[in-house]
Coordinates of C-alpha atoms in Angstrom, one line a residue:
X251 CA 12.4 30.3 -20.7
X252 CA 16.1 30.2 -19.8
X253 CA 17.8 27.1 -19.6
X254 CA 21.3 25.7 -18.7
X255 CA 24.2 25.6 -20.7
X256 CA 24.0 22.0 -22.8
X257 CA 20.4 21.5 -21.8
X258 CA 21.2 20.8 -18.1
X259 CA 23.4 22.6 -15.6
X260 CA 26.3 20.6 -14.0
X261 CA 25.5 18.2 -11.5
X262 CA 24.0 19.4 -8.2
X263 CA 25.8 18.4 -4.6
X264 CA 23.9 15.7 -3.1
X265 CA 22.7 14.1 -5.9
X266 CA 22.4 10.4 -6.1
X267 CA 25.6 8.7 -7.3
X268 CA 25.6 6.0 -10.1
X269 CA 24.6 2.5 -8.9
X270 CA 21.1 3.4 -7.9
X271 CA 19.8 2.9 -4.6
X272 CA 21.9 3.2 -1.7
X273 CA 20.9 -0.4 -0.2
X274 CA 21.0 1.5 2.3
X275 CA 23.0 4.2 3.2
X276 CA 23.0 2.7 6.6
X277 CA 23.2 -1.2 5.6
X278 CA 19.4 -1.8 5.6
X279 CA 17.6 -3.3 2.9
X280 CA 15.7 0.0 1.4
X281 CA 11.6 -0.2 1.5
X282 CA 10.5 -1.9 -1.4
X283 CA 7.8 -0.5 -3.7
X284 CA 5.6 -0.8 -6.6
X285 CA 8.3 -1.4 -8.7
X286 CA 9.4 -4.3 -6.7
X287 CA 6.0 -5.8 -6.1
X288 CA 5.6 -5.8 -10.1
X289 CA 8.9 -7.3 -10.4
X290 CA 8.1 -10.0 -7.7
X291 CA 4.8 -10.5 -9.0
X292 CA 5.7 -11.1 -12.8
X293 CA 8.9 -13.4 -12.1
X294 CA 6.9 -15.4 -9.5
X295 CA 4.3 -15.9 -12.3
X296 CA 6.3 -17.0 -14.7
X297 CA 7.7 -19.6 -12.1
X298 CA 4.0 -20.5 -11.0
X299 CA 3.3 -21.2 -14.3
X300 CA 6.2 -23.5 -15.6
X301 CA 5.5 -25.5 -12.4
X302 CA 2.1 -26.1 -13.0
X303 CA 2.8 -26.9 -17.2
X304 CA 5.6 -29.2 -15.8
X305 CA 3.7 -30.9 -13.4
X306 CA 0.6 -31.3 -15.9
X307 CA 3.3 -32.9 -18.5
X308 CA 4.8 -35.2 -16.0
X309 CA 1.2 -36.5 -15.2
X310 CA 0.0 -37.0 -19.3
X311 CA 3.5 -38.5 -19.7
X312 CA 6.0 -40.4 -17.9
X313 CA 3.8 -40.6 -14.5
X314 CA 0.5 -41.7 -16.0
X315 CA 1.1 -45.2 -15.7
X316 CA 2.0 -45.3 -12.0
X317 CA -0.1 -45.1 -8.5
X318 CA -2.0 -42.9 -7.7
X319 CA -2.4 -41.9 -11.4
X320 CA -3.7 -45.5 -12.2
X321 CA -6.7 -45.3 -9.8
X322 CA -7.9 -42.2 -10.9
X323 CA -10.6 -43.6 -13.2
X324 CA -11.9 -45.6 -10.5
X325 CA -12.1 -42.3 -8.3
X326 CA -14.6 -41.0 -10.9
X327 CA -16.5 -44.0 -11.0
X328 CA -17.1 -44.3 -7.6
X329 CA -18.5 -40.7 -7.7
X330 CA -20.4 -41.5 -10.8
X331 CA -22.3 -44.6 -8.9
X332 CA -23.1 -42.1 -5.9
X333 CA -25.4 -40.2 -8.1
X334 CA -28.8 -39.2 -6.8
X335 CA -31.3 -36.5 -7.6
X336 CA -30.5 -34.7 -4.1
X337 CA -26.9 -34.8 -4.2
X338 CA -26.9 -34.1 -8.1
X339 CA -28.7 -30.5 -7.2
X340 CA -26.5 -29.6 -4.7
X341 CA -23.5 -30.3 -6.6
X342 CA -24.6 -28.1 -9.4
X343 CA -24.8 -25.2 -6.5
X344 CA -21.6 -25.9 -5.5
X345 CA -20.3 -25.9 -8.9
X346 CA -21.8 -23.0 -9.9
X347 CA -19.7 -21.3 -6.8
X348 CA -16.8 -21.3 -8.8
X349 CA -18.1 -20.8 -12.5
X350 CA -16.7 -17.4 -13.9
X351 CA -19.3 -15.6 -13.8
X352 CA -20.2 -16.2 -10.0
X353 CA -16.5 -15.7 -9.5
X354 CA -16.4 -12.4 -11.6
X355 CA -19.6 -11.1 -9.4
X356 CA -18.0 -12.1 -6.2
X357 CA -14.8 -10.6 -6.9
X358 CA -16.3 -7.3 -8.2
X359 CA -18.8 -7.0 -5.5
X360 CA -16.1 -7.5 -2.4
X361 CA -13.7 -4.9 -4.1
X362 CA -16.2 -2.3 -4.4
X363 CA -17.4 -3.2 -0.9
X364 CA -13.6 -3.0 0.4
X365 CA -13.6 0.3 -1.4
X366 CA -16.8 1.9 -0.2
X367 CA -18.2 0.0 3.0
X368 CA -15.3 1.0 5.5
X369 CA -14.5 4.6 6.6
X370 CA -10.9 4.5 4.6
X371 CA -11.1 2.5 1.9
X372 CA -9.0 -0.6 1.5
X373 CA -7.4 -0.1 -1.5
X374 CA -4.4 -2.8 -1.0
X375 CA -7.1 -5.5 0.3
X376 CA -9.2 -5.0 -2.8
X377 CA -5.9 -4.8 -4.9
X378 CA -4.9 -8.2 -3.6
X379 CA -8.3 -9.8 -4.5
X380 CA -8.3 -8.6 -7.9
X381 CA -4.7 -9.4 -8.9
X382 CA -5.0 -13.2 -6.9
X383 CA -8.2 -14.1 -9.3
X384 CA -6.7 -12.7 -12.2
X385 CA -3.2 -14.1 -12.4
X386 CA -4.8 -17.6 -11.2
X387 CA -6.8 -17.0 -14.5
X388 CA -3.9 -16.0 -16.4
X389 CA -1.9 -19.0 -15.0
X390 CA -4.8 -21.4 -16.1
X391 CA -5.2 -20.3 -19.5
X392 CA -1.3 -21.1 -20.0
X393 CA -1.9 -24.4 -18.7
X394 CA -4.5 -25.5 -20.9
X395 CA -2.8 -24.2 -23.8
X396 CA 0.4 -26.3 -23.1
X397 CA -1.1 -29.6 -21.3
X398 CA -3.5 -31.5 -23.4
X399 CA -5.8 -34.1 -20.9
X400 CA -9.1 -36.0 -21.9
X401 CA -11.7 -35.5 -19.6
X402 CA -12.8 -38.6 -17.0
X403 CA -14.6 -41.2 -19.2
X404 CA -17.7 -41.0 -17.1
X405 CA -21.1 -39.9 -17.8
X406 CA -20.7 -35.7 -17.5
X407 CA -23.2 -34.0 -16.1
X408 CA -22.3 -30.4 -17.8
X409 CA -21.2 -29.2 -21.0
X410 CA -17.7 -27.8 -21.2
X411 CA -15.4 -26.1 -23.8
X412 CA -12.8 -27.8 -25.4
X413 CA -10.1 -26.8 -23.2
X414 CA -7.7 -29.5 -21.2
X415 CA -9.1 -31.4 -18.1
X416 CA -6.1 -30.2 -16.2
X417 CA -6.7 -28.3 -14.1
X418 CA -9.6 -27.7 -13.0
X419 CA -10.7 -24.1 -13.6
X420 CA -13.2 -24.0 -11.2
X421 CA -11.4 -25.3 -8.3
X422 CA -8.7 -22.7 -8.8
X423 CA -10.9 -19.8 -9.5
X424 CA -12.8 -20.4 -6.2
X425 CA -9.7 -21.2 -4.3
X426 CA -8.6 -17.4 -5.5
X427 CA -11.7 -15.7 -4.5
X428 CA -12.9 -17.4 -1.7
X429 CA -9.2 -18.2 -0.1
X430 CA -8.7 -14.7 -0.7
X431 CA -11.7 -13.3 1.3
X432 CA -11.0 -15.8 4.2
X433 CA -7.4 -14.2 4.2
X434 CA -9.0 -10.8 4.6
X435 CA -11.1 -12.3 6.9
X436 CA -8.6 -12.9 9.4
X437 CA -6.4 -10.2 9.0
X438 CA -9.2 -7.3 9.1
X439 CA -11.8 -8.8 11.2
X440 CA -11.7 -8.3 14.9
X441 CA -14.7 -10.4 15.9
X442 CA -14.2 -13.8 17.6
X443 CA -16.2 -15.2 14.4
X444 CA -13.4 -14.3 12.1
X445 CA -11.9 -17.6 12.4
X446 CA -15.2 -19.4 12.1
X447 CA -15.8 -17.3 9.0
X448 CA -12.3 -17.9 7.1
X449 CA -12.7 -21.7 8.0
X450 CA -16.3 -21.8 6.1
X451 CA -14.4 -19.3 3.1
X452 CA -11.4 -22.0 2.7
X453 CA -13.3 -24.9 2.5
X454 CA -15.7 -23.5 -0.2
X455 CA -13.2 -24.3 -2.8
X456 CA -12.9 -28.1 -1.5
X457 CA -16.4 -28.6 -2.0
X458 CA -16.4 -26.8 -5.5
X459 CA -13.5 -29.6 -6.4
X460 CA -16.1 -32.2 -5.1
X461 CA -18.3 -31.3 -6.7
X462 CA -16.4 -31.1 -10.2
X463 CA -15.4 -34.6 -9.0
X464 CA -18.6 -35.8 -8.7
X465 CA -20.3 -34.2 -12.0
X466 CA -17.6 -36.0 -14.0
X467 CA -15.5 -33.1 -15.0
X468 CA -12.3 -33.6 -13.8
X469 CA -9.8 -36.2 -12.5
X470 CA -8.6 -36.1 -8.7
X471 CA -5.2 -34.8 -9.7
X472 CA -6.8 -31.8 -11.8
X473 CA -8.9 -31.0 -8.8
X474 CA -5.7 -30.9 -6.5
X475 CA -3.8 -28.8 -9.5
X476 CA -6.5 -26.4 -9.4
X477 CA -6.2 -26.0 -5.4
X478 CA -2.5 -25.7 -6.0
X479 CA -2.8 -23.0 -8.6
X480 CA -4.9 -21.0 -7.0
X481 CA -3.0 -21.0 -3.5
X482 CA -0.1 -20.2 -5.3
X483 CA -1.9 -17.0 -6.9
X484 CA -3.0 -16.3 -2.9
X485 CA 0.5 -16.6 -1.7
X486 CA 2.7 -14.8 -4.5
X487 CA 0.1 -11.5 -4.7
X488 CA -0.2 -11.3 -1.1
X489 CA 3.5 -11.5 -0.4
X490 CA 3.8 -8.6 -2.7
X491 CA 0.5 -6.7 -1.9
X492 CA -0.4 -7.5 1.8
X493 CA 2.8 -7.6 3.5
X494 CA 4.8 -4.7 4.6
X495 CA 6.6 -4.8 1.6
X496 CA 5.9 -1.4 0.4
X497 CA 6.6 0.6 3.7
X498 CA 8.9 -0.4 6.7
X499 CA 9.3 0.7 9.9
X500 CA 12.8 2.0 11.1
X501 CA 14.5 -0.5 13.0
X502 CA 15.3 -0.1 16.3
X503 CA 18.8 -0.2 15.9
X504 CA 18.8 2.9 13.7
X505 CA 16.4 5.1 15.7
X506 CA 18.2 7.6 17.7
X507 CA 17.7 7.0 21.5
X508 CA 15.5 3.8 20.8
X509 CA 14.0 3.3 24.3
X510 CA 12.4 0.0 25.3
X511 CA 8.9 -0.3 26.3
X512 CA 6.0 -2.4 27.4
X513 CA 2.6 -2.4 28.4
X514 CA 3.2 -2.4 32.2
X515 CA 5.8 0.6 31.5
X516 CA 3.2 2.7 29.5
X517 CA 1.6 4.8 32.7
X518 CA 0.7 8.2 33.3
X519 CA -1.5 10.4 31.9
X520 CA -2.5 10.4 27.9
X521 CA -3.8 13.2 26.1
X522 CA -6.0 12.5 22.8
X523 CA -5.8 15.1 20.2
X524 CA -8.0 14.5 17.4
X525 CA -10.1 15.9 14.5
X526 CA -13.7 15.6 15.0
X527 CA -14.5 15.6 11.4
X528 CA -13.0 12.1 10.9
X529 CA -13.1 10.4 14.3
X530 CA -16.8 10.0 15.6
X531 CA -17.8 9.1 18.8
X532 CA -17.3 5.3 18.4
X533 CA -14.1 5.8 17.5
X534 CA -13.2 7.6 20.7
X535 CA -14.7 5.1 23.0
X536 CA -12.7 2.4 21.4
X537 CA -9.1 4.5 21.6
X538 CA -10.1 5.0 24.9
X539 CA -10.6 1.5 25.7
X540 CA -7.3 0.7 24.3
X541 CA -5.5 3.5 26.7
X542 CA -6.9 2.0 29.5
X543 CA -6.2 -1.8 28.7
X544 CA -2.4 -0.5 28.6
X545 CA -2.2 1.4 31.7
X546 CA -3.1 5.1 30.6
X547 CA -6.4 5.9 32.9
X548 CA -9.1 8.2 32.3
X549 CA -7.3 9.7 28.9
X550 CA -8.2 13.4 27.9
X551 CA -9.7 13.9 24.6
X552 CA -8.7 17.4 22.9
X553 CA -10.4 18.5 19.8
X554 CA -9.2 20.3 16.8
X555 CA -10.5 23.3 15.6
X556 CA -10.3 24.9 11.8
X557 CA -7.9 28.0 13.5
X558 CA -5.9 25.4 15.2
X559 CA -5.5 21.7 14.1
X560 CA -3.6 19.9 16.6
X561 CA -0.5 22.2 17.4
X562 CA -2.0 24.5 20.3
X563 CA -4.0 21.5 21.8
X564 CA -0.6 19.1 21.8
X565 CA 1.2 22.3 23.4
X566 CA -1.5 22.4 26.0
X567 CA -1.6 18.4 26.9
X568 CA 2.2 18.8 27.3
X569 CA 2.0 21.7 29.4
X570 CA -0.7 20.2 31.6
X571 CA 2.0 17.0 32.4
X572 CA 0.5 14.5 29.3
X573 CA 3.2 11.7 29.7
X574 CA 2.0 10.6 26.2
X575 CA 0.4 12.3 23.1
X576 CA -2.0 10.5 20.8
X577 CA -2.8 12.2 17.8
X578 CA -5.8 11.1 16.0
X579 CA -6.1 12.7 12.0
X580 CA -5.0 13.0 8.7
X581 CA -1.4 14.3 8.2
X582 CA -2.4 17.8 8.5
X583 CA -2.8 17.2 12.1
X584 CA 0.0 15.1 12.6
X585 CA 2.1 17.9 11.0
X586 CA 0.6 20.3 13.7
X587 CA 1.2 18.1 16.6
X588 CA 4.6 16.9 15.4
X589 CA 5.4 20.7 15.0
X590 CA 4.7 21.7 18.7
X591 CA 6.2 18.7 20.1
X592 CA 9.5 19.1 17.8
X593 CA 12.6 18.6 20.4
X594 CA 10.0 17.8 23.3
X595 CA 10.7 14.3 25.6
X596 CA 7.0 13.4 25.1
X597 CA 6.1 10.6 23.0
X598 CA 3.6 11.0 20.0
X599 CA 1.2 8.1 19.7
X600 CA -0.1 8.3 15.7
X601 CA -3.6 7.2 15.3
X602 CA -4.2 7.4 11.1
X603 CA -7.5 8.8 10.5
X604 CA -7.3 10.8 7.6
X605 CA -6.8 10.3 3.8
X606 CA -3.6 10.3 3.2
X607 CA -1.7 9.0 6.4
X608 CA 1.7 9.2 4.5
X609 CA 3.6 9.2 7.5
X610 CA 1.5 6.1 9.2
X611 CA 2.1 4.1 5.8
X612 CA 5.7 4.6 5.9
X613 CA 6.3 3.5 9.0
X614 CA 4.2 0.6 8.9
X615 CA 1.6 1.7 11.3
X616 CA -2.0 -0.5 10.6
X617 CA -4.4 1.7 9.0
X618 CA -7.0 0.8 11.5
X619 CA -7.4 3.4 14.3
X620 CA -7.7 0.6 16.8
X621 CA -4.8 -1.1 15.9
X622 CA -2.6 1.5 15.2
X623 CA -2.8 2.2 18.5
X624 CA -2.8 -0.8 20.3
X625 CA 0.5 -1.7 17.9
X626 CA 2.2 1.5 18.7
X627 CA 1.5 1.0 22.8
X628 CA 3.1 -2.4 22.4
X629 CA 6.2 -1.0 20.4
X630 CA 9.1 1.0 21.4
X631 CA 10.0 4.7 21.1
X632 CA 11.9 5.8 18.5
X633 CA 13.4 9.3 17.3
X634 CA 12.0 10.6 13.8
X635 CA 13.4 13.3 11.7
X636 CA 11.1 16.4 10.8
X637 CA 12.0 18.8 7.9
X638 CA 11.9 22.4 8.8
X639 CA 10.5 24.8 6.3
X640 CA 9.6 28.5 5.6
X641 CA 9.3 31.0 3.1
X642 CA 7.8 33.9 1.9
X643 CA 4.4 34.2 3.2
X644 CA 4.9 30.5 5.0
X645 CA 6.2 31.4 8.8
X646 CA 8.6 29.0 9.8
X647 CA 7.2 25.1 10.8
X648 CA 7.7 21.4 10.4
X649 CA 6.3 18.7 8.0
X650 CA 6.7 15.1 9.0
X651 CA 6.4 13.3 5.4
X652 CA 6.7 15.4 2.4
X653 CA 6.2 19.4 1.0
X654 CA 6.6 20.5 -2.3
X655 CA 5.6 23.0 -4.9
X656 CA 4.3 22.9 -8.3
X657 CA 2.1 19.9 -10.1
X658 CA 1.7 17.9 -6.5
X659 CA 0.4 21.1 -4.4
X660 CA -2.2 22.3 -7.5
X661 CA -3.4 18.6 -7.7
X662 CA -3.8 19.1 -3.7
X663 CA -5.6 22.0 -3.9
X664 CA -7.9 21.0 -6.6
X665 CA -9.0 17.8 -4.4
X666 CA -9.3 19.7 -0.9
X667 CA -11.5 22.0 -2.8
X668 CA -14.3 19.4 -3.0
X669 CA -15.0 17.9 0.8
X670 CA -17.5 15.6 -0.6
X671 CA -15.5 13.9 -3.2
X672 CA -12.4 13.6 -0.6
X673 CA -14.5 12.1 1.8
X674 CA -16.3 9.3 -0.7
X675 CA -13.3 8.6 -3.0
X676 CA -10.1 9.0 -0.3
X677 CA -7.0 9.7 -1.9
X678 CA -8.8 8.1 -5.3
X679 CA -9.5 12.0 -5.2
X680 CA -6.1 13.4 -5.6
X681 CA -5.9 10.8 -8.8
X682 CA -8.7 12.4 -10.3
X683 CA -7.9 16.1 -9.6
X684 CA -4.6 15.2 -11.8
X685 CA -6.0 15.8 -14.8
X686 CA -7.6 19.0 -14.2
X687 CA -4.4 20.8 -13.1
X688 CA -2.3 19.1 -15.6
X689 CA -2.5 21.9 -18.3
X690 CA -2.8 24.6 -15.7
X691 CA 0.1 24.3 -14.2
X692 CA 3.0 25.3 -16.2
X693 CA 6.6 24.4 -16.4
X694 CA 8.3 26.3 -13.5
X695 CA 11.8 27.6 -13.3
X696 CA 13.4 27.1 -10.1
X697 CA 16.8 27.7 -8.7
X698 CA 18.4 25.2 -6.3
X699 CA 20.9 25.4 -4.0
X700 CA 21.9 22.6 -1.7
X701 CA 23.8 22.3 1.5
X702 CA 25.2 25.6 0.6
X703 CA 26.5 24.9 -2.5
X704 CA 26.1 27.9 -5.7
X705 CA 22.4 27.6 -7.0
X706 CA 21.7 26.1 -10.1
X707 CA 19.1 27.0 -12.4
X708 CA 16.2 23.9 -13.6
X709 CA 13.0 23.9 -15.3
X710 CA 10.5 21.6 -13.6
X711 CA 6.8 20.6 -13.3
X712 CA 7.2 19.5 -9.7
X713 CA 9.7 19.9 -6.9
X714 CA 9.1 17.6 -4.1
X715 CA 10.9 17.6 -0.8
X716 CA 10.4 14.1 1.5
X717 CA 11.4 13.0 4.7
X718 CA 9.7 9.1 3.8
X719 CA 9.3 7.8 0.3
X720 CA 6.0 6.2 -0.2
X721 CA 2.7 7.8 -1.4
X722 CA -0.5 5.8 -1.5
X723 CA -0.7 2.7 -3.5
X724 CA 2.8 2.0 -2.2
X725 CA 4.8 4.1 -5.5
X726 CA 7.9 5.2 -3.9
X727 CA 8.5 8.7 -5.6
X728 CA 11.8 9.0 -3.4
X729 CA 13.1 5.3 -3.4
X730 CA 16.0 6.4 -0.7
X731 CA 14.1 8.6 1.8
X732 CA 14.4 7.4 5.3
X733 CA 12.9 8.8 8.2
X734 CA 15.5 8.2 10.3
X735 CA 18.7 9.3 8.9
X736 CA 19.0 13.1 9.4
X737 CA 18.3 13.8 5.8
X738 CA 16.0 15.1 3.0
X739 CA 15.2 13.7 -0.3
X740 CA 14.2 16.0 -3.3
X741 CA 12.8 14.9 -6.5
X742 CA 13.0 17.3 -9.7
X743 CA 10.2 16.1 -12.4
X744 CA 10.5 17.7 -15.6
X745 CA 9.2 15.6 -18.4
X746 CA 8.9 16.8 -21.9
X747 CA 6.4 14.9 -24.4
X748 CA 4.7 11.7 -23.8
X749 CA 8.1 10.1 -24.3
X750 CA 9.4 11.9 -21.2
X751 CA 5.9 11.2 -19.1
X752 CA 6.3 7.7 -20.4
X753 CA 9.9 7.5 -19.2
X754 CA 9.3 9.5 -16.0
X755 CA 6.6 6.8 -15.2
X756 CA 8.9 4.1 -15.6
X757 CA 11.4 5.7 -13.6
X758 CA 9.2 6.0 -10.6
X759 CA 7.5 2.9 -10.7
X760 CA 10.9 1.0 -10.6
X761 CA 11.2 2.2 -7.3
X762 CA 15.0 2.9 -7.8
X763 CA 16.8 6.1 -7.5
X764 CA 18.8 6.4 -10.5
X765 CA 21.2 9.1 -11.7
X766 CA 20.8 11.2 -14.8
X767 CA 21.5 9.3 -18.0
X768 CA 21.2 11.9 -20.2
X769 CA 20.9 16.1 -20.1
X770 CA 16.8 15.8 -20.8
X771 CA 16.6 13.3 -17.9
X772 CA 12.7 13.4 -16.7
X773 CA 13.2 12.7 -13.1
X774 CA 16.0 13.9 -10.9
X775 CA 17.0 12.6 -7.3
X776 CA 19.0 14.4 -4.8
X777 CA 19.5 14.0 -0.8
X778 CA 20.8 17.3 1.6
X779 CA 20.3 19.0 5.0
X780 CA 19.4 22.2 3.9
X781 CA 18.0 23.4 0.5
X782 CA 16.7 26.5 -1.0
X783 CA 14.6 27.1 -3.4
X784 CA 13.8 30.2 -5.5
X785 CA 11.1 30.2 -8.2
X786 CA 10.7 32.7 -11.5
X787 CA 6.9 33.3 -10.3
X788 CA 4.9 32.4 -7.5
X789 CA 4.1 28.9 -7.3
X790 CA 1.3 26.6 -5.2
X791 CA 2.9 24.9 -2.5
X792 CA 2.2 22.1 0.0
X793 CA 2.9 20.5 3.3
X794 CA 2.2 17.4 4.2
X795 CA -1.0 17.4 1.5
X796 CA -2.3 20.6 3.1
X797 CA -1.9 23.7 0.4
X798 CA -0.7 27.0 1.4
X799 CA -0.3 30.5 0.1
X800 CA 1.3 30.2 -3.5
X801 CA 4.9 31.9 -3.1
X802 CA 8.5 32.3 -4.9
X803 CA 10.7 30.6 -2.3
X804 CA 11.1 27.7 0.2
X805 CA 14.2 27.2 2.9
X806 CA 14.0 23.6 3.9
X807 CA 16.2 21.9 6.3
X808 CA 16.5 18.3 8.0
X809 CA 15.5 18.3 12.2
X810 CA 17.1 15.2 12.9
X811 CA 15.5 13.1 15.4
X812 CA 13.0 16.1 16.3
X813 CA 10.2 13.8 17.2
X814 CA 10.1 11.0 19.4
X815 CA 7.0 8.8 18.4
X816 CA 5.9 5.2 19.3
X817 CA 6.3 2.7 16.6
X818 CA 5.4 -1.3 16.3
X819 CA 8.1 -3.7 17.3
X820 CA 9.7 -4.7 13.7
X821 CA 8.3 -8.1 12.9
X822 CA 5.1 -7.4 14.2

């Protein structure tokens, strides 16, 4: 296979400058990704462990003769004097709610439920719960090794491992799992009972702690330590996983032609372009109710078809006088509608109902259809970029999130071939498809010309062009990509051997666009306004997650501010 002189050609125009992430081309903080989350969790876990160990050493050392530690024995004796047969039985059940086996079972069942019961798997919520419980357990083990504290001098109703009394492992684990479920109930449930459910869940760790005191297993400060340990684990993981740390909406100050809006101002005729395979009647009824609450009476619902995935319907809606086009579907439906609305003054409201929902994730939209529509209608109008692409066998069209050729396109083609797997597993189907296409997608040779510069030759396993940077799971494949900067970003992936793949994965997990450090660097990042790609042989290609006809040529350019879209107000 032909290669360039010295293994790699000279630096391409548009390559990232040294220093990594452009903290922003515009002065903004770039969106955070998996790398940021891993670093956040790791750093604060060390701080959490140091804090909890420090408190433990203080309790067992200089502060042991100070109040209230001097009266802890009286509390334990008092609980011992309260014992009755009925209370002892109840305390056993309460204590078992924080037992290791129970906590593992509740966590496992809850995570499976979050992934399989909703129409769209709640991967982020499942990760939050599993990580919080695991983090609490890890810190607990460190504490028990570092702090040696004897259990209370009362008759203990349970046997115990030879571990320190500080902290209460039952209480900490219960705080992490039931407190985590309470957080999810408050954030995901729409029932008026959600506060009651959350309140009951928040009480369970307290009841577990009281049961451990009653049964003579811990001092009061041990129970308090367990509550603090579990609570800190929830806060650390929640801050990294549940907030909009992975993706952020473009702020109003940067959006081209941002227009203030309010519920009262949003009146007129709305058309809802929906994909019937992912939007059932209950969804449509709920969306209709939200639209009517925001002043859009009698919205018109228009189905997409296999022959027309949304473009014709969007054009028809505008022609019939719609003042708002709501697009309810996956990335393919959005791409078709966005291409039809490019340059239009009619705003689009995005309702994510598909498998990937890349643009919705990157714009910070809720992934619940009703919540997404309500948040958009309460937000403001923004102009965001689109990418315009054409090639051999590929008529000129637009994409909203990403397009590419090579390994990712082959993976998407494989995953989309099995509708049942894709429907049941969601975007995990793409991950499962990767090993199957890995060996069948050989390294390609491509000539790349950016912004009119002379073409340079590259070898690659994958060429990915993005208007946004984050993919499912929060990984930022294109760390500096922004949907409102008038440019597109390019990733060329070309790892060699196991070491190259490990290096590439580490670079992507870090979430920063670093310059090439060596001639055989496995990952390169560029930015451009127009690019031409010429492949040596036909390559699989994709647009916004939909495979297209293989080909040897792609021409891609940015369409700045081409799409007017409603986005939630910043900070909501």
